[in-house]
């Protein structure tokens, strides 16, 4: 009968939720709340997909912090639409393409 192997012991898991009541934790939480409160939301229409896009923008730098749908999803939709249009084009017709 083969010897039974015991699984290696794994380190104990940390608690799922931690509670930090220190003054430093309160300051960092209030700074995050202030930063979220100053962010601006805007909607725009993506020119390639012609879909509405929701963006969260940092007002100080103008950078987009978050966006729905993401740039990758928008590019994938544009590629899929152009691929579908290319497959439905009859042979012998020309299609104008833009980059």
PDB file of C-alpha atoms in Angstrom:
ATOM      1  CA  UNK A   1       0.000   0.000   0.000  1.00  0.00           C
ATOM      2  CA  UNK A   2       1.559   3.362  -1.037  1.00  0.00           C
ATOM      3  CA  UNK A   3       2.302   5.906   1.638  1.00  0.00           C
ATOM      4  CA  UNK A   4      -0.237   8.678   1.884  1.00  0.00           C
ATOM      5  CA  UNK A   5       1.161  12.150   1.265  1.00  0.00           C
ATOM      6  CA  UNK A   6      -0.102  15.013   3.355  1.00  0.00           C
ATOM      7  CA  UNK A   7      -0.682  18.265   1.467  1.00  0.00           C
ATOM      8  CA  UNK A   8       1.786  21.015   2.334  1.00  0.00           C
ATOM      9  CA  UNK A   9       0.508  23.453   4.886  1.00  0.00           C
ATOM     10  CA  UNK A  10      -0.569  26.734   3.398  1.00  0.00           C
ATOM     11  CA  UNK A  11      -0.145  29.981   5.274  1.00  0.00           C
ATOM     12  CA  UNK A  12      -3.254  31.170   7.098  1.00  0.00           C
ATOM     13  CA  UNK A  13      -5.457  33.578   5.188  1.00  0.00           C
ATOM     14  CA  UNK A  14      -5.795  37.146   6.313  1.00  0.00           C
ATOM     15  CA  UNK A  15      -9.241  38.317   7.402  1.00  0.00           C
ATOM     16  CA  UNK A  16     -11.546  39.266   4.539  1.00  0.00           C
ATOM     17  CA  UNK A  17     -12.174  42.679   6.058  1.00  0.00           C
ATOM     18  CA  UNK A  18      -9.719  44.732   8.051  1.00  0.00           C
ATOM     19  CA  UNK A  19     -10.595  47.684  10.214  1.00  0.00           C
ATOM     20  CA  UNK A  20      -8.022  50.385  10.736  1.00  0.00           C
ATOM     21  CA  UNK A  21      -9.078  53.177  13.092  1.00  0.00           C
ATOM     22  CA  UNK A  22      -5.734  54.943  13.170  1.00  0.00           C
ATOM     23  CA  UNK A  23      -5.567  58.673  12.357  1.00  0.00           C
ATOM     24  CA  UNK A  24      -3.452  57.923   9.249  1.00  0.00           C
ATOM     25  CA  UNK A  25      -6.176  55.649   7.855  1.00  0.00           C
ATOM     26  CA  UNK A  26      -8.789  58.342   8.450  1.00  0.00           C
ATOM     27  CA  UNK A  27      -6.683  60.947   6.633  1.00  0.00           C
ATOM     28  CA  UNK A  28      -6.093  58.713   3.602  1.00  0.00           C
ATOM     29  CA  UNK A  29      -9.791  57.796   3.457  1.00  0.00           C
ATOM     30  CA  UNK A  30     -10.841  61.451   3.616  1.00  0.00           C
ATOM     31  CA  UNK A  31      -8.322  62.355   0.878  1.00  0.00           C
ATOM     32  CA  UNK A  32      -9.714  59.602  -1.356  1.00  0.00           C
ATOM     33  CA  UNK A  33     -13.248  60.846  -0.708  1.00  0.00           C
ATOM     34  CA  UNK A  34     -12.253  64.421  -1.559  1.00  0.00           C
ATOM     35  CA  UNK A  35     -10.558  63.274  -4.769  1.00  0.00           C
ATOM     36  CA  UNK A  36     -13.651  61.333  -5.783  1.00  0.00           C
ATOM     37  CA  UNK A  37     -15.861  64.309  -5.005  1.00  0.00           C
ATOM     38  CA  UNK A  38     -13.839  66.600  -7.291  1.00  0.00           C
ATOM     39  CA  UNK A  39     -13.929  64.234 -10.282  1.00  0.00           C
ATOM     40  CA  UNK A  40     -16.233  65.248 -13.090  1.00  0.00           C
ATOM     41  CA  UNK A  41     -18.477  62.956 -15.104  1.00  0.00           C
ATOM     42  CA  UNK A  42     -19.141  63.517 -18.771  1.00  0.00           C
ATOM     43  CA  UNK A  43     -20.783  61.776 -21.678  1.00  0.00           C
ATOM     44  CA  UNK A  44     -19.482  61.870 -25.211  1.00  0.00           C
ATOM     45  CA  UNK A  45     -20.283  60.122 -28.461  1.00  0.00           C
ATOM     46  CA  UNK A  46     -17.448  58.000 -29.831  1.00  0.00           C
ATOM     47  CA  UNK A  47     -16.978  58.955 -33.500  1.00  0.00           C
ATOM     48  CA  UNK A  48     -15.954  55.463 -34.678  1.00  0.00           C
ATOM     49  CA  UNK A  49     -18.626  53.352 -32.974  1.00  0.00           C
ATOM     50  CA  UNK A  50     -21.234  56.134 -32.686  1.00  0.00           C
ATOM     51  CA  UNK A  51     -21.940  54.959 -29.124  1.00  0.00           C
ATOM     52  CA  UNK A  52     -22.311  56.991 -25.959  1.00  0.00           C
ATOM     53  CA  UNK A  53     -19.290  56.793 -23.649  1.00  0.00           C
ATOM     54  CA  UNK A  54     -19.310  57.664 -19.939  1.00  0.00           C
ATOM     55  CA  UNK A  55     -16.059  59.136 -18.621  1.00  0.00           C
ATOM     56  CA  UNK A  56     -14.830  60.183 -15.191  1.00  0.00           C
ATOM     57  CA  UNK A  57     -12.375  63.049 -15.656  1.00  0.00           C
ATOM     58  CA  UNK A  58      -9.841  64.555 -13.253  1.00  0.00           C
ATOM     59  CA  UNK A  59     -10.644  68.291 -13.373  1.00  0.00           C
ATOM     60  CA  UNK A  60      -7.123  69.440 -12.520  1.00  0.00           C
ATOM     61  CA  UNK A  61      -5.293  67.524 -15.254  1.00  0.00           C
ATOM     62  CA  UNK A  62      -8.146  66.762 -17.656  1.00  0.00           C
ATOM     63  CA  UNK A  63      -7.101  63.107 -17.777  1.00  0.00           C
ATOM     64  CA  UNK A  64      -9.743  60.404 -18.085  1.00  0.00           C
ATOM     65  CA  UNK A  65      -9.714  58.399 -14.852  1.00  0.00           C
ATOM     66  CA  UNK A  66     -12.277  55.769 -15.878  1.00  0.00           C
ATOM     67  CA  UNK A  67     -14.396  55.084 -18.921  1.00  0.00           C
ATOM     68  CA  UNK A  68     -17.324  52.832 -19.827  1.00  0.00           C
ATOM     69  CA  UNK A  69     -17.122  51.110 -22.265  1.00  0.00           C
ATOM     70  CA  UNK A  70     -13.329  50.942 -22.254  1.00  0.00           C
ATOM     71  CA  UNK A  71     -11.132  51.961 -25.191  1.00  0.00           C
ATOM     72  CA  UNK A  72     -10.382  48.286 -25.890  1.00  0.00           C
ATOM     73  CA  UNK A  73     -14.098  47.481 -26.183  1.00  0.00           C
ATOM     74  CA  UNK A  74     -14.654  50.451 -28.491  1.00  0.00           C
ATOM     75  CA  UNK A  75     -11.757  49.357 -30.734  1.00  0.00           C
ATOM     76  CA  UNK A  76     -13.091  45.787 -30.815  1.00  0.00           C
ATOM     77  CA  UNK A  77     -16.566  46.995 -31.812  1.00  0.00           C
ATOM     78  CA  UNK A  78     -15.121  49.189 -34.562  1.00  0.00           C
ATOM     79  CA  UNK A  79     -13.044  46.278 -35.867  1.00  0.00           C
ATOM     80  CA  UNK A  80     -16.060  43.943 -35.809  1.00  0.00           C
ATOM     81  CA  UNK A  81     -18.254  46.462 -37.635  1.00  0.00           C
ATOM     82  CA  UNK A  82     -15.611  47.085 -40.309  1.00  0.00           C
ATOM     83  CA  UNK A  83     -14.976  43.357 -40.731  1.00  0.00           C
ATOM     84  CA  UNK A  84     -18.679  42.709 -41.159  1.00  0.00           C
ATOM     85  CA  UNK A  85     -18.953  45.522 -43.706  1.00  0.00           C
ATOM     86  CA  UNK A  86     -16.001  44.126 -45.623  1.00  0.00           C
ATOM     87  CA  UNK A  87     -17.567  40.653 -45.802  1.00  0.00           C
ATOM     88  CA  UNK A  88     -20.863  42.003 -47.124  1.00  0.00           C
ATOM     89  CA  UNK A  89     -19.198  44.108 -49.851  1.00  0.00           C
ATOM     90  CA  UNK A  90     -19.677  42.699 -53.320  1.00  0.00           C
ATOM     91  CA  UNK A  91     -16.647  41.656 -55.324  1.00  0.00           C
ATOM     92  CA  UNK A  92     -15.487  44.411 -57.627  1.00  0.00           C
ATOM     93  CA  UNK A  93     -16.660  47.323 -55.488  1.00  0.00           C
ATOM     94  CA  UNK A  94     -14.268  49.695 -53.785  1.00  0.00           C
ATOM     95  CA  UNK A  95     -14.482  50.685 -50.166  1.00  0.00           C
ATOM     96  CA  UNK A  96     -12.978  53.859 -48.757  1.00  0.00           C
ATOM     97  CA  UNK A  97     -10.987  53.129 -45.617  1.00  0.00           C
ATOM     98  CA  UNK A  98      -9.793  55.497 -42.960  1.00  0.00           C
ATOM     99  CA  UNK A  99      -7.241  54.876 -40.247  1.00  0.00           C
TER     100      UNK A  99
END
